[in-house]
Amino acid sequence: VDAQVVTHLPNVRYLCGFSGSAGFLLVEEHRATLFTDSRYALQASEETARSGVHVRIAKRGLLRALVDALNSRKGRLRTAYSSEHMTVQQMKTLSRGLGKRGKWMDCRSNVEKLRSIKDADEIATMRDAAVLISDVFYSVAKRIKPGMTELSLAAEIDYAMKQQGASRPSFETIIASGPRSAWIHARPSSKPLKKNELVVMDQGAILRGYSSDLTRTVFLGRPSGKVRGIYNSVLEAQRAAKEAIRPGVRTGAVDLAARRVLRQRGLEKYFTHSTGHGLGIEVHEMPRLASGDETLLAEGMVVTVEPGVYVEGFGGVRIEDDVLVTARGAEDLTTAPRELLAL
Ligand SMILES: [Mn+2]
């Protein structure tokens, strides 16, 4: 292609450093141009200084500026875009703007593939983000008391992460207690935490633009044999998945390693989501650790490993760590303790 239009902000940020909320990047063979608006004039030039992109402040809309820039080139123009992120309206405007001489090539996921392999700076940042959320979880968990609501516990976590320098949660903090802990993606509610309940705490923080993602399940009181059994099975499944991780292994094989442990314990039917996902500028990115997925793991990928068991009416257990794929295997970035915390 002669050029690529990048409209997805995490991709823009990855390629040139710009972190504002309005920006298109036009990548050509020998130059790249960031189109943004006047609100971001100062920020854009500062954030992109090291990348060498030209910053252009669009006065009448980013799309129009982009069409003008493409039209300033002569002859036929093959331009790459991503069908995952370009809206139908944007595509119409661009194709109309270039007319017959424009040819549009769908190159979806090409930037995402680059993003899936982290360099040393990204790994250092993600390590810090994983340590930060581990510390937040542990310091807040120690203060959990029956009677606190799920919302209040979620608020404590969000407050603590900002106190420690995170810019914001990487997703809405999940606190789910008692039977609600079987809801895989529960929103925190005004339900008070009670004695003898499981509490699933799923939290993540963004630090210097990179996400962390951590789940721990704690128990208020003395856990029964059944609770311990389920917890240890999930922990064992997580360990098996981590042991399967190394460069060249299919992501589906990692998912299978976790599933196999739960199958042996008769718990496989309660594990109803995939084993993990890539993590980086976005909290869910490539690759997916899912059943049958053929993607090959590579050194420098950062993924979550988060098997879970969810029993309706009883509760759920999920244990999630952030893991770096190294030359030889897997390294935990998450530092929070993994054994069952009985509070
Ligand atoms: Mn996750």
Short mmCIF file of C-alpha atoms and ligand atoms in Angstrom, two decimals:
data_model
loop_
_atom_site.label_atom_id
_atom_site.label_comp_id
_atom_site.label_asym_id
_atom_site.label_seq_id
_atom_site.Cartn_x
_atom_site.Cartn_y
_atom_site.Cartn_z
CA VAL A 1 0.00 0.00 0.00
CA ASP A 2 1.04 3.64 -0.40
CA ALA A 3 -0.32 4.75 2.94
CA GLN A 4 -2.16 3.58 6.04
CA VAL A 5 -4.81 5.49 7.93
CA VAL A 6 -4.82 4.64 11.64
CA THR A 7 -7.96 5.74 13.50
CA HIS A 8 -7.97 3.51 16.59
CA LEU A 9 -6.55 5.64 19.41
CA PRO A 10 -4.58 2.84 21.16
CA ASN A 11 -2.89 2.16 17.81
CA VAL A 12 -2.19 5.86 17.31
CA ARG A 13 -0.69 6.01 20.76
CA TYR A 14 1.45 2.95 20.14
CA LEU A 15 2.82 4.25 16.85
CA CYS A 16 3.55 7.87 17.75
CA GLY A 17 2.98 8.45 21.48
CA PHE A 18 -0.07 10.72 21.23
CA SER A 19 -2.53 10.00 24.05
CA GLY A 20 -5.32 12.52 23.38
CA SER A 21 -8.92 11.64 22.59
CA ALA A 22 -9.00 12.86 18.97
CA GLY A 23 -6.37 11.88 16.46
CA PHE A 24 -5.83 10.09 13.14
CA LEU A 25 -2.41 8.99 12.02
CA LEU A 26 -1.50 8.86 8.34
CA VAL A 27 1.54 6.66 7.75
CA GLU A 28 3.27 7.00 4.39
CA GLU A 29 6.49 5.47 3.14
CA HIS A 30 8.80 8.27 4.24
CA ARG A 31 6.73 10.22 6.72
CA ALA A 32 3.86 10.08 9.16
CA THR A 33 1.37 12.79 10.04
CA LEU A 34 -0.81 13.07 13.12
CA PHE A 35 -4.08 14.95 12.59
CA THR A 36 -5.60 16.32 15.74
CA ASP A 37 -7.53 19.42 16.80
CA SER A 38 -6.54 22.66 18.51
CA ARG A 39 -7.29 21.32 22.01
CA TYR A 40 -4.31 19.02 21.64
CA ALA A 41 -1.81 21.30 19.88
CA LEU A 42 0.66 21.51 22.78
CA GLN A 43 0.16 17.97 24.02
CA ALA A 44 0.54 16.45 20.56
CA SER A 45 3.82 18.14 19.76
CA GLU A 46 5.27 17.23 23.14
CA GLU A 47 4.09 13.60 23.14
CA THR A 48 5.20 12.90 19.57
CA ALA A 49 8.54 14.73 19.70
CA ARG A 50 10.56 11.49 19.88
CA SER A 51 8.61 9.73 17.14
CA GLY A 52 9.32 12.31 14.42
CA VAL A 53 5.74 12.52 13.15
CA HIS A 54 4.42 15.79 11.77
CA VAL A 55 1.54 17.23 13.75
CA ARG A 56 -1.22 18.91 11.80
CA ILE A 57 -4.01 20.78 13.59
CA ALA A 58 -7.22 20.23 11.66
CA LYS A 59 -9.45 23.30 11.62
CA ARG A 60 -12.48 21.76 9.93
CA GLY A 61 -12.47 18.19 11.14
CA LEU A 62 -9.89 15.42 11.15
CA LEU A 63 -11.49 13.50 8.32
CA ARG A 64 -11.51 16.50 6.02
CA ALA A 65 -7.84 17.22 6.77
CA LEU A 66 -7.04 13.60 6.03
CA VAL A 67 -8.87 13.70 2.67
CA ASP A 68 -7.02 16.91 1.78
CA ALA A 69 -3.66 15.36 2.64
CA LEU A 70 -4.37 12.25 0.56
CA ASN A 71 -5.64 14.37 -2.30
CA SER A 72 -2.42 16.39 -2.34
CA ARG A 73 -0.72 13.26 -3.67
CA LYS A 74 -0.76 12.46 -7.36
CA GLY A 75 -1.96 9.37 -9.17
CA ARG A 76 -3.62 6.25 -7.88
CA LEU A 77 -3.42 5.70 -4.17
CA ARG A 78 -3.76 2.42 -2.31
CA THR A 79 -4.55 3.13 1.31
CA ALA A 80 -4.77 0.65 4.15
CA TYR A 81 -7.39 0.98 6.88
CA SER A 82 -8.79 -1.29 9.56
CA SER A 83 -12.38 -2.48 9.17
CA GLU A 84 -12.41 -3.19 12.91
CA HIS A 85 -12.14 0.49 13.73
CA MET A 86 -13.17 2.63 10.75
CA THR A 87 -16.85 3.54 10.86
CA VAL A 88 -19.05 3.16 7.80
CA GLN A 89 -19.57 6.93 7.79
CA GLN A 90 -15.81 7.61 7.85
CA MET A 91 -15.22 5.11 5.06
CA LYS A 92 -17.91 6.77 2.92
CA THR A 93 -16.38 10.21 3.42
CA LEU A 94 -12.89 8.97 2.56
CA SER A 95 -13.91 7.03 -0.54
CA ARG A 96 -16.04 9.90 -1.77
CA GLY A 97 -13.18 12.31 -1.08
CA LEU A 98 -10.68 10.35 -3.14
CA GLY A 99 -13.03 9.14 -5.82
CA LYS A 100 -11.95 6.62 -8.41
CA ARG A 101 -8.22 6.98 -7.90
CA GLY A 102 -8.42 5.79 -4.31
CA LYS A 103 -8.22 2.09 -3.55
CA TRP A 104 -8.92 0.94 0.02
CA MET A 105 -7.32 -2.16 1.49
CA ASP A 106 -8.54 -3.72 4.72
CA CYS A 107 -5.42 -4.39 6.82
CA ARG A 108 -7.17 -5.05 10.11
CA SER A 109 -5.07 -6.11 13.10
CA ASN A 110 -1.71 -5.29 11.51
CA VAL A 111 -0.89 -2.71 14.22
CA GLU A 112 -2.41 -4.94 16.89
CA LYS A 113 -0.02 -7.72 15.84
CA LEU A 114 2.93 -5.39 16.37
CA ARG A 115 1.50 -4.36 19.73
CA SER A 116 1.26 -7.95 20.92
CA ILE A 117 5.07 -8.15 21.29
CA LYS A 118 6.27 -5.81 24.01
CA ASP A 119 9.71 -4.20 24.00
CA ALA A 120 11.88 -3.73 27.09
CA ASP A 121 10.39 -0.33 28.02
CA GLU A 122 6.85 -1.64 27.70
CA ILE A 123 7.69 -4.69 29.81
CA ALA A 124 9.22 -2.49 32.52
CA THR A 125 6.07 -0.35 32.60
CA MET A 126 3.78 -3.36 32.69
CA ARG A 127 5.80 -4.87 35.50
CA ASP A 128 5.30 -1.66 37.49
CA ALA A 129 1.58 -1.66 36.68
CA ALA A 130 1.24 -5.29 37.82
CA VAL A 131 3.10 -4.62 41.07
CA LEU A 132 0.99 -1.51 41.69
CA ILE A 133 -2.32 -3.35 41.38
CA SER A 134 -0.96 -6.25 43.45
CA ASP A 135 -0.13 -3.82 46.27
CA VAL A 136 -3.52 -2.10 45.94
CA PHE A 137 -5.37 -5.41 46.14
CA TYR A 138 -3.45 -6.64 49.15
CA SER A 139 -3.64 -3.42 51.15
CA VAL A 140 -7.39 -3.06 50.55
CA ALA A 141 -8.19 -6.77 51.04
CA LYS A 142 -6.69 -6.72 54.52
CA ARG A 143 -9.26 -4.11 55.55
CA ILE A 144 -12.35 -5.92 54.23
CA LYS A 145 -15.05 -6.24 56.87
CA PRO A 146 -18.50 -7.85 56.69
CA GLY A 147 -21.08 -5.09 56.22
CA MET A 148 -19.07 -3.14 53.65
CA THR A 149 -20.91 -2.94 50.36
CA GLU A 150 -19.45 -4.19 47.09
CA LEU A 151 -19.53 -0.62 45.79
CA SER A 152 -17.66 0.70 48.78
CA LEU A 153 -14.96 -1.94 48.37
CA ALA A 154 -14.67 -1.09 44.66
CA ALA A 155 -14.33 2.60 45.56
CA GLU A 156 -11.51 1.79 48.02
CA ILE A 157 -9.63 -0.02 45.26
CA ASP A 158 -10.09 2.79 42.74
CA TYR A 159 -9.00 5.37 45.32
CA ALA A 160 -5.92 3.40 46.35
CA MET A 161 -4.71 2.91 42.78
CA LYS A 162 -4.78 6.66 42.10
CA GLN A 163 -3.03 7.33 45.39
CA GLN A 164 -0.27 5.05 44.12
CA GLY A 165 0.09 6.88 40.81
CA ALA A 166 -2.21 5.01 38.42
CA SER A 167 -4.13 7.29 36.06
CA ARG A 168 -7.34 5.27 36.21
CA PRO A 169 -8.80 1.77 36.41
CA SER A 170 -8.24 -0.19 33.18
CA PHE A 171 -11.87 -1.36 33.41
CA GLU A 172 -14.73 -0.95 35.86
CA THR A 173 -13.59 -2.71 39.03
CA ILE A 174 -15.55 -5.93 39.63
CA ILE A 175 -16.55 -6.85 43.18
CA ALA A 176 -18.98 -9.76 43.42
CA SER A 177 -19.82 -11.47 46.69
CA GLY A 178 -21.75 -14.54 47.78
CA PRO A 179 -23.98 -15.99 45.04
CA ARG A 180 -23.20 -12.92 42.90
CA SER A 181 -19.59 -14.12 42.64
CA ALA A 182 -20.87 -16.68 40.10
CA TRP A 183 -21.66 -13.76 37.77
CA ILE A 184 -18.48 -13.66 35.74
CA HIS A 185 -18.57 -9.93 35.00
CA ALA A 186 -20.70 -8.58 37.80
CA ARG A 187 -20.93 -4.85 38.40
CA PRO A 188 -20.41 -3.99 42.07
CA SER A 189 -23.76 -3.45 43.79
CA SER A 190 -24.97 -2.04 47.09
CA LYS A 191 -25.11 -5.58 48.50
CA PRO A 192 -23.20 -5.77 51.80
CA LEU A 193 -20.46 -8.38 52.13
CA LYS A 194 -21.44 -11.11 54.56
CA LYS A 195 -19.61 -13.67 56.66
CA ASN A 196 -18.97 -17.04 54.95
CA GLU A 197 -19.07 -15.60 51.45
CA LEU A 198 -16.69 -15.77 48.54
CA VAL A 199 -15.71 -12.36 47.15
CA VAL A 200 -14.32 -12.10 43.61
CA MET A 201 -12.20 -8.97 43.21
CA ASP A 202 -11.16 -8.20 39.62
CA GLN A 203 -9.24 -4.96 39.22
CA GLY A 204 -6.75 -3.31 36.95
CA ALA A 205 -4.91 -0.02 36.79
CA ILE A 206 -3.41 2.00 33.98
CA LEU A 207 0.10 3.19 34.69
CA ARG A 208 1.94 5.33 32.11
CA GLY A 209 -0.51 4.13 29.46
CA TYR A 210 -0.30 0.39 30.16
CA SER A 211 -2.88 -1.86 31.80
CA SER A 212 -2.71 -4.41 34.54
CA ASP A 213 -5.43 -6.94 35.31
CA LEU A 214 -5.64 -8.91 38.54
CA THR A 215 -8.30 -11.15 40.04
CA ARG A 216 -8.27 -12.67 43.48
CA THR A 217 -11.05 -14.46 45.28
CA VAL A 218 -11.12 -14.09 49.06
CA PHE A 219 -13.32 -15.70 51.70
CA LEU A 220 -14.90 -13.97 54.68
CA GLY A 221 -14.60 -16.40 57.55
CA ARG A 222 -13.46 -20.01 57.64
CA PRO A 223 -13.73 -21.64 54.21
CA SER A 224 -15.47 -25.03 54.00
CA GLY A 225 -13.87 -28.07 52.38
CA LYS A 226 -15.95 -27.43 49.26
CA VAL A 227 -14.70 -23.84 48.98
CA ARG A 228 -11.09 -24.95 49.48
CA GLY A 229 -11.51 -27.76 46.95
CA ILE A 230 -12.81 -25.44 44.25
CA TYR A 231 -10.20 -22.79 45.04
CA ASN A 232 -7.30 -25.22 44.87
CA SER A 233 -8.59 -26.72 41.62
CA VAL A 234 -8.68 -23.29 39.99
CA LEU A 235 -5.20 -22.54 41.31
CA GLU A 236 -3.98 -25.87 39.95
CA ALA A 237 -5.56 -25.12 36.56
CA GLN A 238 -3.84 -21.74 36.53
CA ARG A 239 -0.49 -23.35 37.35
CA ALA A 240 -0.93 -25.91 34.55
CA ALA A 241 -1.74 -23.15 32.04
CA LYS A 242 1.34 -21.16 33.06
CA GLU A 243 3.50 -24.26 32.74
CA ALA A 244 2.24 -24.71 29.17
CA ILE A 245 3.35 -21.20 28.19
CA ARG A 246 6.48 -20.79 26.09
CA PRO A 247 7.31 -19.37 22.65
CA GLY A 248 5.96 -21.44 19.77
CA VAL A 249 3.08 -22.97 21.72
CA ARG A 250 -0.46 -22.48 20.39
CA THR A 251 -2.60 -20.30 22.64
CA GLY A 252 -5.33 -22.94 22.42
CA ALA A 253 -2.97 -25.43 24.07
CA VAL A 254 -2.60 -23.13 27.09
CA ASP A 255 -6.37 -22.91 27.39
CA LEU A 256 -6.59 -26.69 27.15
CA ALA A 257 -4.01 -27.17 29.92
CA ALA A 258 -6.22 -25.24 32.35
CA ARG A 259 -9.40 -26.95 31.16
CA ARG A 260 -7.86 -30.42 31.53
CA VAL A 261 -7.17 -29.91 35.24
CA LEU A 262 -10.75 -28.80 35.86
CA ARG A 263 -12.08 -31.73 33.82
CA GLN A 264 -10.19 -34.17 36.05
CA ARG A 265 -11.96 -32.65 39.07
CA GLY A 266 -15.40 -32.67 37.45
CA LEU A 267 -15.45 -28.87 37.29
CA GLU A 268 -14.93 -28.25 33.57
CA LYS A 269 -18.57 -27.37 32.88
CA TYR A 270 -18.30 -24.50 35.38
CA PHE A 271 -15.39 -22.90 33.51
CA THR A 272 -17.33 -20.98 30.90
CA HIS A 273 -14.92 -18.35 29.59
CA SER A 274 -11.52 -18.43 27.94
CA THR A 275 -8.29 -18.79 29.90
CA GLY A 276 -6.79 -15.38 29.18
CA HIS A 277 -6.05 -12.50 26.86
CA GLY A 278 -3.25 -10.23 25.76
CA LEU A 279 -2.69 -7.11 27.83
CA GLY A 280 -1.02 -3.81 27.02
CA ILE A 281 -2.27 -0.36 26.02
CA GLU A 282 -5.70 -2.00 26.05
CA VAL A 283 -6.91 -4.38 28.71
CA HIS A 284 -8.02 -6.90 26.09
CA GLU A 285 -5.74 -7.19 23.10
CA MET A 286 -4.00 -9.86 21.04
CA PRO A 287 -3.50 -12.76 21.58
CA ARG A 288 -6.49 -14.60 23.06
CA LEU A 289 -5.87 -17.72 25.12
CA ALA A 290 -9.02 -19.46 23.98
CA SER A 291 -10.15 -22.94 23.09
CA GLY A 292 -8.95 -23.92 19.61
CA ASP A 293 -7.05 -20.66 19.01
CA GLU A 294 -4.09 -21.30 16.72
CA THR A 295 -2.02 -18.18 17.47
CA LEU A 296 1.56 -19.03 18.43
CA LEU A 297 2.96 -17.51 21.59
CA ALA A 298 6.12 -15.43 21.16
CA GLU A 299 8.69 -13.98 23.50
CA GLY A 300 7.62 -10.54 24.72
CA MET A 301 3.88 -11.20 24.76
CA VAL A 302 2.06 -10.31 27.98
CA VAL A 303 -1.08 -12.31 28.70
CA THR A 304 -3.45 -12.90 31.57
CA VAL A 305 -4.01 -16.42 32.90
CA GLU A 306 -7.38 -16.49 34.62
CA PRO A 307 -9.29 -19.73 34.88
CA GLY A 308 -12.46 -19.70 36.98
CA VAL A 309 -15.23 -21.89 38.30
CA TYR A 310 -18.74 -20.47 38.73
CA VAL A 311 -21.50 -22.43 40.43
CA GLU A 312 -24.98 -20.92 40.34
CA GLY A 313 -26.36 -20.28 43.81
CA PHE A 314 -23.02 -21.08 45.45
CA GLY A 315 -20.48 -18.64 44.10
CA GLY A 316 -17.43 -18.31 41.93
CA VAL A 317 -13.66 -18.45 42.12
CA ARG A 318 -11.31 -16.79 39.64
CA ILE A 319 -7.55 -16.37 40.00
CA GLU A 320 -5.86 -14.11 37.46
CA ASP A 321 -2.24 -13.13 36.98
CA ASP A 322 -0.41 -11.13 34.32
CA VAL A 323 2.32 -13.21 32.72
CA LEU A 324 5.24 -12.34 30.44
CA VAL A 325 6.21 -14.89 27.78
CA THR A 326 9.99 -15.27 28.07
CA ALA A 327 12.48 -17.14 25.89
CA ARG A 328 12.03 -20.25 28.06
CA GLY A 329 8.55 -20.05 29.48
CA ALA A 330 6.44 -17.71 31.55
CA GLU A 331 7.24 -15.16 34.21
CA ASP A 332 4.66 -13.78 36.63
CA LEU A 333 4.43 -9.98 36.62
CA THR A 334 1.72 -10.10 39.28
CA THR A 335 3.10 -10.25 42.82
CA ALA A 336 -0.10 -10.58 44.91
CA PRO A 337 -0.26 -13.79 46.98
CA ARG A 338 -2.16 -16.64 45.34
CA GLU A 339 -3.21 -18.77 48.29
CA LEU A 340 -6.79 -18.43 49.55
CA LEU A 341 -7.05 -15.37 51.80
CA ALA A 342 -9.47 -16.08 54.62
CA LEU A 343 -10.43 -12.73 56.16
MN MN B 1 -8.64 -10.30 32.54
#
